[in-house]
Amino acid sequence: MVHPTDAPLQDTASHEPSPATRPGGSRLATRALAALLLVPCAPVIGVLGLGVALSMGRPILFRQERSGLHQTRFTLFKLRSMRSAFDATGAPLPDEARVTGLGKFLRRSRLDELPGLWNVVRGDMAFVGPRPLLPETIAQLGERGHQRARVRPGLTGWSQVNGNTLLSLDEKVALDMCYIDNASPRLDMQILLRTFWVMLGGERRAPQIETPRVEACPSEAAE
């Protein structure tokens, strides 16, 4: 298994690119596959959407502008997992206070990401790639943000299956860069398989991830 700390540095000009970086026909195939997956997933999204409507009200979908390939902005679609709640000053309560029981389940199981298949159909995202971040976060990352935008963001990715919310932003970006510099169909398949494990067992910080070692990822030179 490829680990973020021992993934070999590859010649990105010669090794086989992943679906996140391939142009042309493979992109059309990815979008077509996402469209096909939407058919059996539509009833699941409908049932979960009904649960969101009953427990949190409307809107059912969470929409937010994110930064994509070459920092092109797009609207991300997810199932809503937080209720609208404000303090006495009118400011939103912390996320922890707004996430509902259903919302926790959706996040833990990654089922809140199902509407993101539409983003893949539209060509905004890939199945595998760095998590789509806010445009202002990408801007704050400077050159790392620019390098990170070399590929489309993904529904799942290397940092997402190695800890995701349990990681710091710097750790996530280091893992994202490591993925980009070592992207391959084989690695994508490993990530997809590990995503199913995360859906069943929840997020766990990978034991081999320690900040100094993550920063020593082979992609460090590209940052």
PDB file of N, CA and C in Angstrom, residues 17-105:
ATOM      1  N   PRO A  17      -0.994   9.151 -16.030  1.00  0.00           N
ATOM      2  CA  PRO A  17      -1.765  10.061 -15.185  1.00  0.00           C
ATOM      3  C   PRO A  17      -3.019   9.407 -14.668  1.00  0.00           C
ATOM      4  N   SER A  18      -3.545   9.969 -13.591  1.00  0.00           N
ATOM      5  CA  SER A  18      -4.786   9.470 -13.019  1.00  0.00           C
ATOM      6  C   SER A  18      -5.962  10.101 -13.731  1.00  0.00           C
ATOM      7  N   PRO A  19      -7.178   9.593 -13.498  1.00  0.00           N
ATOM      8  CA  PRO A  19      -8.362  10.214 -14.091  1.00  0.00           C
ATOM      9  C   PRO A  19      -8.519  11.672 -13.698  1.00  0.00           C
ATOM     10  N   ALA A  20      -7.899  12.090 -12.589  1.00  0.00           N
ATOM     11  CA  ALA A  20      -8.007  13.482 -12.165  1.00  0.00           C
ATOM     12  C   ALA A  20      -7.232  14.414 -13.074  1.00  0.00           C
ATOM     13  N   THR A  21      -6.233  13.868 -13.814  1.00  0.00           N
ATOM     14  CA  THR A  21      -5.381  14.717 -14.629  1.00  0.00           C
ATOM     15  C   THR A  21      -5.494  14.426 -16.112  1.00  0.00           C
ATOM     16  N   ARG A  22      -6.121  13.325 -16.498  1.00  0.00           N
ATOM     17  CA  ARG A  22      -6.197  12.971 -17.905  1.00  0.00           C
ATOM     18  C   ARG A  22      -7.205  13.842 -18.643  1.00  0.00           C
ATOM     19  N   PRO A  23      -6.849  14.328 -19.846  1.00  0.00           N
ATOM     20  CA  PRO A  23      -7.790  15.124 -20.631  1.00  0.00           C
ATOM     21  C   PRO A  23      -8.643  14.235 -21.528  1.00  0.00           C
ATOM     22  N   GLY A  24      -9.519  14.856 -22.317  1.00  0.00           N
ATOM     23  CA  GLY A  24     -10.183  14.183 -23.413  1.00  0.00           C
ATOM     24  C   GLY A  24     -11.123  13.079 -23.013  1.00  0.00           C
ATOM     25  N   GLY A  25     -10.938  11.912 -23.702  1.00  0.00           N
ATOM     26  CA  GLY A  25     -11.868  10.810 -23.565  1.00  0.00           C
ATOM     27  C   GLY A  25     -12.058  10.315 -22.159  1.00  0.00           C
ATOM     28  N   SER A  26     -10.985  10.274 -21.361  1.00  0.00           N
ATOM     29  CA  SER A  26     -11.127   9.765 -20.001  1.00  0.00           C
ATOM     30  C   SER A  26     -12.005  10.676 -19.158  1.00  0.00           C
ATOM     31  N   ARG A  27     -11.943  11.981 -19.416  1.00  0.00           N
ATOM     32  CA  ARG A  27     -12.808  12.894 -18.688  1.00  0.00           C
ATOM     33  C   ARG A  27     -14.268  12.649 -19.061  1.00  0.00           C
ATOM     34  N   LEU A  28     -14.520  12.414 -20.341  1.00  0.00           N
ATOM     35  CA  LEU A  28     -15.889  12.120 -20.772  1.00  0.00           C
ATOM     36  C   LEU A  28     -16.378  10.820 -20.147  1.00  0.00           C
ATOM     37  N   ALA A  29     -15.486   9.835 -20.042  1.00  0.00           N
ATOM     38  CA  ALA A  29     -15.855   8.560 -19.428  1.00  0.00           C
ATOM     39  C   ALA A  29     -16.191   8.751 -17.950  1.00  0.00           C
ATOM     40  N   THR A  30     -15.398   9.585 -17.264  1.00  0.00           N
ATOM     41  CA  THR A  30     -15.657   9.857 -15.850  1.00  0.00           C
ATOM     42  C   THR A  30     -17.012  10.531 -15.667  1.00  0.00           C
ATOM     43  N   ARG A  31     -17.307  11.505 -16.508  1.00  0.00           N
ATOM     44  CA  ARG A  31     -18.576  12.217 -16.402  1.00  0.00           C
ATOM     45  C   ARG A  31     -19.745  11.300 -16.738  1.00  0.00           C
ATOM     46  N   ALA A  32     -19.544  10.414 -17.728  1.00  0.00           N
ATOM     47  CA  ALA A  32     -20.607   9.477 -18.085  1.00  0.00           C
ATOM     48  C   ALA A  32     -20.864   8.486 -16.951  1.00  0.00           C
ATOM     49  N   LEU A  33     -19.782   8.014 -16.309  1.00  0.00           N
ATOM     50  CA  LEU A  33     -19.934   7.085 -15.196  1.00  0.00           C
ATOM     51  C   LEU A  33     -20.675   7.746 -14.039  1.00  0.00           C
ATOM     52  N   ALA A  34     -20.349   9.001 -13.764  1.00  0.00           N
ATOM     53  CA  ALA A  34     -21.039   9.723 -12.695  1.00  0.00           C
ATOM     54  C   ALA A  34     -22.523   9.864 -13.010  1.00  0.00           C
ATOM     55  N   ALA A  35     -22.847  10.119 -14.281  1.00  0.00           N
ATOM     56  CA  ALA A  35     -24.249  10.236 -14.682  1.00  0.00           C
ATOM     57  C   ALA A  35     -24.974   8.910 -14.485  1.00  0.00           C
ATOM     58  N   LEU A  36     -24.308   7.809 -14.808  1.00  0.00           N
ATOM     59  CA  LEU A  36     -24.916   6.488 -14.616  1.00  0.00           C
ATOM     60  C   LEU A  36     -25.131   6.194 -13.130  1.00  0.00           C
ATOM     61  N   LEU A  37     -24.166   6.577 -12.298  1.00  0.00           N
ATOM     62  CA  LEU A  37     -24.276   6.330 -10.860  1.00  0.00           C
ATOM     63  C   LEU A  37     -25.389   7.143 -10.226  1.00  0.00           C
ATOM     64  N   LEU A  38     -25.686   8.297 -10.824  1.00  0.00           N
ATOM     65  CA  LEU A  38     -26.751   9.139 -10.277  1.00  0.00           C
ATOM     66  C   LEU A  38     -28.115   8.445 -10.345  1.00  0.00           C
ATOM     67  N   VAL A  39     -28.288   7.541 -11.323  1.00  0.00           N
ATOM     68  CA  VAL A  39     -29.586   6.871 -11.493  1.00  0.00           C
ATOM     69  C   VAL A  39     -29.920   6.018 -10.275  1.00  0.00           C
ATOM     70  N   PRO A  40     -29.041   5.049  -9.870  1.00  0.00           N
ATOM     71  CA  PRO A  40     -29.381   4.256  -8.673  1.00  0.00           C
ATOM     72  C   PRO A  40     -29.258   5.052  -7.382  1.00  0.00           C
ATOM     73  N   CYS A  41     -28.450   6.120  -7.397  1.00  0.00           N
ATOM     74  CA  CYS A  41     -28.270   6.918  -6.177  1.00  0.00           C
ATOM     75  C   CYS A  41     -29.408   7.907  -5.953  1.00  0.00           C
ATOM     76  N   ALA A  42     -30.163   8.216  -7.009  1.00  0.00           N
ATOM     77  CA  ALA A  42     -31.238   9.216  -6.894  1.00  0.00           C
ATOM     78  C   ALA A  42     -32.253   8.861  -5.808  1.00  0.00           C
ATOM     79  N   PRO A  43     -32.734   7.605  -5.725  1.00  0.00           N
ATOM     80  CA  PRO A  43     -33.676   7.290  -4.645  1.00  0.00           C
ATOM     81  C   PRO A  43     -33.060   7.444  -3.258  1.00  0.00           C
ATOM     82  N   VAL A  44     -31.775   7.095  -3.129  1.00  0.00           N
ATOM     83  CA  VAL A  44     -31.086   7.244  -1.838  1.00  0.00           C
ATOM     84  C   VAL A  44     -31.010   8.719  -1.466  1.00  0.00           C
ATOM     85  N   ILE A  45     -30.631   9.546  -2.443  1.00  0.00           N
ATOM     86  CA  ILE A  45     -30.560  10.987  -2.194  1.00  0.00           C
ATOM     87  C   ILE A  45     -31.941  11.524  -1.827  1.00  0.00           C
ATOM     88  N   GLY A  46     -32.989  10.992  -2.495  1.00  0.00           N
ATOM     89  CA  GLY A  46     -34.338  11.440  -2.204  1.00  0.00           C
ATOM     90  C   GLY A  46     -34.760  11.116  -0.780  1.00  0.00           C
ATOM     91  N   VAL A  47     -34.480   9.892  -0.330  1.00  0.00           N
ATOM     92  CA  VAL A  47     -34.842   9.489   1.037  1.00  0.00           C
ATOM     93  C   VAL A  47     -34.064  10.306   2.060  1.00  0.00           C
ATOM     94  N   LEU A  48     -32.751  10.451   1.835  1.00  0.00           N
ATOM     95  CA  LEU A  48     -31.932  11.235   2.757  1.00  0.00           C
ATOM     96  C   LEU A  48     -32.358  12.701   2.744  1.00  0.00           C
ATOM     97  N   GLY A  49     -32.720  13.197   1.560  1.00  0.00           N
ATOM     98  CA  GLY A  49     -33.195  14.578   1.459  1.00  0.00           C
ATOM     99  C   GLY A  49     -34.478  14.793   2.243  1.00  0.00           C
ATOM    100  N   LEU A  50     -35.354  13.791   2.227  1.00  0.00           N
ATOM    101  CA  LEU A  50     -36.575  13.881   3.016  1.00  0.00           C
ATOM    102  C   LEU A  50     -36.244  13.947   4.502  1.00  0.00           C
ATOM    103  N   GLY A  51     -35.266  13.143   4.921  1.00  0.00           N
ATOM    104  CA  GLY A  51     -34.828  13.190   6.311  1.00  0.00           C
ATOM    105  C   GLY A  51     -34.270  14.546   6.688  1.00  0.00           C
ATOM    106  N   VAL A  52     -33.507  15.143   5.779  1.00  0.00           N
ATOM    107  CA  VAL A  52     -32.969  16.485   6.019  1.00  0.00           C
ATOM    108  C   VAL A  52     -34.105  17.493   6.155  1.00  0.00           C
ATOM    109  N   ALA A  53     -35.091  17.405   5.259  1.00  0.00           N
ATOM    110  CA  ALA A  53     -36.215  18.348   5.289  1.00  0.00           C
ATOM    111  C   ALA A  53     -37.006  18.233   6.588  1.00  0.00           C
ATOM    112  N   LEU A  54     -37.209  17.003   7.073  1.00  0.00           N
ATOM    113  CA  LEU A  54     -37.983  16.805   8.286  1.00  0.00           C
ATOM    114  C   LEU A  54     -37.228  17.212   9.546  1.00  0.00           C
ATOM    115  N   SER A  55     -35.903  17.014   9.550  1.00  0.00           N
ATOM    116  CA  SER A  55     -35.127  17.285  10.761  1.00  0.00           C
ATOM    117  C   SER A  55     -34.497  18.673  10.786  1.00  0.00           C
ATOM    118  N   MET A  56     -34.249  19.240   9.617  1.00  0.00           N
ATOM    119  CA  MET A  56     -33.562  20.535   9.557  1.00  0.00           C
ATOM    120  C   MET A  56     -34.314  21.586   8.771  1.00  0.00           C
ATOM    121  N   GLY A  57     -35.353  21.161   8.067  1.00  0.00           N
ATOM    122  CA  GLY A  57     -36.062  22.104   7.219  1.00  0.00           C
ATOM    123  C   GLY A  57     -35.352  22.326   5.903  1.00  0.00           C
ATOM    124  N   ARG A  58     -35.760  23.330   5.199  1.00  0.00           N
ATOM    125  CA  ARG A  58     -35.156  23.653   3.913  1.00  0.00           C
ATOM    126  C   ARG A  58     -34.099  24.742   4.081  1.00  0.00           C
ATOM    127  N   PRO A  59     -33.124  24.801   3.152  1.00  0.00           N
ATOM    128  CA  PRO A  59     -32.984  23.981   1.953  1.00  0.00           C
ATOM    129  C   PRO A  59     -32.429  22.594   2.276  1.00  0.00           C
ATOM    130  N   ILE A  60     -32.634  21.660   1.362  1.00  0.00           N
ATOM    131  CA  ILE A  60     -32.136  20.301   1.540  1.00  0.00           C
ATOM    132  C   ILE A  60     -30.672  20.210   1.156  1.00  0.00           C
ATOM    133  N   LEU A  61     -30.308  20.925   0.109  1.00  0.00           N
ATOM    134  CA  LEU A  61     -28.926  20.887  -0.377  1.00  0.00           C
ATOM    135  C   LEU A  61     -28.108  22.042   0.174  1.00  0.00           C
ATOM    136  N   PHE A  62     -26.865  21.751   0.460  1.00  0.00           N
ATOM    137  CA  PHE A  62     -25.886  22.763   0.831  1.00  0.00           C
ATOM    138  C   PHE A  62     -25.157  23.161  -0.441  1.00  0.00           C
ATOM    139  N   ARG A  63     -25.165  24.439  -0.732  1.00  0.00           N
ATOM    140  CA  ARG A  63     -24.473  24.960  -1.912  1.00  0.00           C
ATOM    141  C   ARG A  63     -23.448  25.982  -1.472  1.00  0.00           C
ATOM    142  N   GLN A  64     -22.242  25.859  -1.996  1.00  0.00           N
ATOM    143  CA  GLN A  64     -21.191  26.808  -1.631  1.00  0.00           C
ATOM    144  C   GLN A  64     -20.176  26.906  -2.760  1.00  0.00           C
ATOM    145  N   GLU A  65     -19.670  28.104  -2.979  1.00  0.00           N
ATOM    146  CA  GLU A  65     -18.667  28.320  -4.016  1.00  0.00           C
ATOM    147  C   GLU A  65     -17.329  27.747  -3.552  1.00  0.00           C
ATOM    148  N   ARG A  66     -16.718  26.942  -4.386  1.00  0.00           N
ATOM    149  CA  ARG A  66     -15.416  26.351  -4.095  1.00  0.00           C
ATOM    150  C   ARG A  66     -14.467  26.602  -5.258  1.00  0.00           C
ATOM    151  N   SER A  67     -13.188  26.352  -5.006  1.00  0.00           N
ATOM    152  CA  SER A  67     -12.150  26.554  -6.022  1.00  0.00           C
ATOM    153  C   SER A  67     -11.799  25.218  -6.659  1.00  0.00           C
ATOM    154  N   GLY A  68     -11.783  25.172  -8.001  1.00  0.00           N
ATOM    155  CA  GLY A  68     -11.530  23.928  -8.704  1.00  0.00           C
ATOM    156  C   GLY A  68     -10.263  23.947  -9.529  1.00  0.00           C
ATOM    157  N   LEU A  69     -10.279  23.229 -10.648  1.00  0.00           N
ATOM    158  CA  LEU A  69      -9.127  23.136 -11.539  1.00  0.00           C
ATOM    159  C   LEU A  69      -8.708  24.524 -11.999  1.00  0.00           C
ATOM    160  N   HIS A  70      -7.409  24.810 -11.858  1.00  0.00           N
ATOM    161  CA  HIS A  70      -6.844  26.117 -12.222  1.00  0.00           C
ATOM    162  C   HIS A  70      -7.553  27.266 -11.501  1.00  0.00           C
ATOM    163  N   GLN A  71      -8.058  26.965 -10.303  1.00  0.00           N
ATOM    164  CA  GLN A  71      -8.722  27.935  -9.438  1.00  0.00           C
ATOM    165  C   GLN A  71     -10.012  28.489 -10.044  1.00  0.00           C
ATOM    166  N   THR A  72     -10.600  27.721 -10.972  1.00  0.00           N
ATOM    167  CA  THR A  72     -11.914  28.090 -11.506  1.00  0.00           C
ATOM    168  C   THR A  72     -12.974  27.850 -10.437  1.00  0.00           C
ATOM    169  N   ARG A  73     -13.821  28.808 -10.207  1.00  0.00           N
ATOM    170  CA  ARG A  73     -14.830  28.686  -9.162  1.00  0.00           C
ATOM    171  C   ARG A  73     -16.054  27.922  -9.669  1.00  0.00           C
ATOM    172  N   PHE A  74     -16.633  27.125  -8.778  1.00  0.00           N
ATOM    173  CA  PHE A  74     -17.833  26.374  -9.114  1.00  0.00           C
ATOM    174  C   PHE A  74     -18.678  26.223  -7.860  1.00  0.00           C
ATOM    175  N   THR A  75     -19.936  25.821  -8.026  1.00  0.00           N
ATOM    176  CA  THR A  75     -20.840  25.620  -6.902  1.00  0.00           C
ATOM    177  C   THR A  75     -20.826  24.152  -6.493  1.00  0.00           C
ATOM    178  N   LEU A  76     -20.446  23.892  -5.250  1.00  0.00           N
ATOM    179  CA  LEU A  76     -20.414  22.541  -4.710  1.00  0.00           C
ATOM    180  C   LEU A  76     -21.789  22.168  -4.167  1.00  0.00           C
ATOM    181  N   PHE A  77     -22.217  20.939  -4.430  1.00  0.00           N
ATOM    182  CA  PHE A  77     -23.503  20.447  -3.944  1.00  0.00           C
ATOM    183  C   PHE A  77     -23.287  19.310  -2.946  1.00  0.00           C
ATOM    184  N   LYS A  78     -23.921  19.415  -1.776  1.00  0.00           N
ATOM    185  CA  LYS A  78     -23.897  18.371  -0.765  1.00  0.00           C
ATOM    186  C   LYS A  78     -25.252  18.343  -0.077  1.00  0.00           C
ATOM    187  N   LEU A  79     -25.545  17.247   0.604  1.00  0.00           N
ATOM    188  CA  LEU A  79     -26.727  17.235   1.464  1.00  0.00           C
ATOM    189  C   LEU A  79     -26.428  18.056   2.706  1.00  0.00           C
ATOM    190  N   ARG A  80     -27.369  18.853   3.114  1.00  0.00           N
ATOM    191  CA  ARG A  80     -27.187  19.700   4.278  1.00  0.00           C
ATOM    192  C   ARG A  80     -27.074  18.853   5.546  1.00  0.00           C
ATOM    193  N   SER A  81     -26.143  19.223   6.433  1.00  0.00           N
ATOM    194  CA  SER A  81     -25.930  18.456   7.664  1.00  0.00           C
ATOM    195  C   SER A  81     -26.042  19.324   8.923  1.00  0.00           C
ATOM    196  N   MET A  82     -26.253  20.629   8.751  1.00  0.00           N
ATOM    197  CA  MET A  82     -26.337  21.522   9.904  1.00  0.00           C
ATOM    198  C   MET A  82     -27.622  22.340   9.854  1.00  0.00           C
ATOM    199  N   ARG A  83     -28.203  22.560  11.008  1.00  0.00           N
ATOM    200  CA  ARG A  83     -29.398  23.392  11.099  1.00  0.00           C
ATOM    201  C   ARG A  83     -28.997  24.857  11.208  1.00  0.00           C
ATOM    202  N   SER A  84     -29.913  25.744  10.929  1.00  0.00           N
ATOM    203  CA  SER A  84     -29.674  27.175  11.085  1.00  0.00           C
ATOM    204  C   SER A  84     -29.926  27.549  12.542  1.00  0.00           C
ATOM    205  N   ALA A  85     -28.897  28.025  13.208  1.00  0.00           N
ATOM    206  CA  ALA A  85     -29.029  28.415  14.617  1.00  0.00           C
ATOM    207  C   ALA A  85     -28.069  29.565  14.891  1.00  0.00           C
ATOM    208  N   PHE A  86     -28.565  30.580  15.623  1.00  0.00           N
ATOM    209  CA  PHE A  86     -27.775  31.789  15.839  1.00  0.00           C
ATOM    210  C   PHE A  86     -27.774  32.154  17.319  1.00  0.00           C
ATOM    211  N   ASP A  87     -26.739  32.885  17.725  1.00  0.00           N
ATOM    212  CA  ASP A  87     -26.678  33.337  19.108  1.00  0.00           C
ATOM    213  C   ASP A  87     -27.444  34.654  19.257  1.00  0.00           C
ATOM    214  N   ALA A  88     -27.349  35.264  20.428  1.00  0.00           N
ATOM    215  CA  ALA A  88     -28.118  36.478  20.720  1.00  0.00           C
ATOM    216  C   ALA A  88     -27.723  37.652  19.835  1.00  0.00           C
ATOM    217  N   THR A  89     -26.504  37.623  19.311  1.00  0.00           N
ATOM    218  CA  THR A  89     -26.034  38.719  18.454  1.00  0.00           C
ATOM    219  C   THR A  89     -26.369  38.492  16.988  1.00  0.00           C
ATOM    220  N   GLY A  90     -26.935  37.320  16.677  1.00  0.00           N
ATOM    221  CA  GLY A  90     -27.260  37.018  15.297  1.00  0.00           C
ATOM    222  C   GLY A  90     -26.186  36.262  14.556  1.00  0.00           C
ATOM    223  N   ALA A  91     -25.080  35.956  15.254  1.00  0.00           N
ATOM    224  CA  ALA A  91     -23.989  35.206  14.624  1.00  0.00           C
ATOM    225  C   ALA A  91     -24.293  33.707  14.664  1.00  0.00           C
ATOM    226  N   PRO A  92     -23.904  32.960  13.622  1.00  0.00           N
ATOM    227  CA  PRO A  92     -24.164  31.502  13.621  1.00  0.00           C
ATOM    228  C   PRO A  92     -23.444  30.821  14.782  1.00  0.00           C
ATOM    229  N   LEU A  93     -24.098  29.842  15.372  1.00  0.00           N
ATOM    230  CA  LEU A  93     -23.467  29.061  16.426  1.00  0.00           C
ATOM    231  C   LEU A  93     -22.341  28.219  15.830  1.00  0.00           C
ATOM    232  N   PRO A  94     -21.398  27.748  16.651  1.00  0.00           N
ATOM    233  CA  PRO A  94     -20.322  26.894  16.140  1.00  0.00           C
ATOM    234  C   PRO A  94     -20.886  25.664  15.438  1.00  0.00           C
ATOM    235  N   ASP A  95     -20.120  25.130  14.493  1.00  0.00           N
ATOM    236  CA  ASP A  95     -20.582  23.977  13.729  1.00  0.00           C
ATOM    237  C   ASP A  95     -21.025  22.838  14.637  1.00  0.00           C
ATOM    238  N   GLU A  96     -20.273  22.603  15.725  1.00  0.00           N
ATOM    239  CA  GLU A  96     -20.574  21.483  16.620  1.00  0.00           C
ATOM    240  C   GLU A  96     -21.980  21.599  17.217  1.00  0.00           C
ATOM    241  N   ALA A  97     -22.431  22.845  17.401  1.00  0.00           N
ATOM    242  CA  ALA A  97     -23.745  23.061  17.991  1.00  0.00           C
ATOM    243  C   ALA A  97     -24.863  23.002  16.963  1.00  0.00           C
ATOM    244  N   ARG A  98     -24.497  23.034  15.689  1.00  0.00           N
ATOM    245  CA  ARG A  98     -25.515  23.061  14.635  1.00  0.00           C
ATOM    246  C   ARG A  98     -25.667  21.737  13.906  1.00  0.00           C
ATOM    247  N   VAL A  99     -24.669  20.857  14.027  1.00  0.00           N
ATOM    248  CA  VAL A  99     -24.757  19.562  13.348  1.00  0.00           C
ATOM    249  C   VAL A  99     -25.785  18.692  14.058  1.00  0.00           C
ATOM    250  N   THR A 100     -26.736  18.168  13.319  1.00  0.00           N
ATOM    251  CA  THR A 100     -27.789  17.328  13.894  1.00  0.00           C
ATOM    252  C   THR A 100     -27.340  15.860  13.936  1.00  0.00           C
ATOM    253  N   GLY A 101     -28.148  15.026  14.579  1.00  0.00           N
ATOM    254  CA  GLY A 101     -27.844  13.599  14.618  1.00  0.00           C
ATOM    255  C   GLY A 101     -27.780  13.006  13.219  1.00  0.00           C
ATOM    256  N   LEU A 102     -28.747  13.376  12.374  1.00  0.00           N
ATOM    257  CA  LEU A 102     -28.721  12.919  10.987  1.00  0.00           C
ATOM    258  C   LEU A 102     -27.497  13.464  10.272  1.00  0.00           C
ATOM    259  N   GLY A 103     -27.171  14.730  10.561  1.00  0.00           N
ATOM    260  CA  GLY A 103     -26.011  15.340   9.927  1.00  0.00           C
ATOM    261  C   GLY A 103     -24.722  14.611  10.269  1.00  0.00           C
ATOM    262  N   LYS A 104     -24.580  14.193  11.521  1.00  0.00           N
ATOM    263  CA  LYS A 104     -23.390  13.432  11.929  1.00  0.00           C
ATOM    264  C   LYS A 104     -23.309  12.120  11.175  1.00  0.00           C
ATOM    265  N   PHE A 105     -24.464  11.455  11.016  1.00  0.00           N
ATOM    266  CA  PHE A 105     -24.492  10.201  10.261  1.00  0.00           C
ATOM    267  C   PHE A 105     -24.103  10.440   8.808  1.00  0.00           C
TER     268      PHE A 105
END
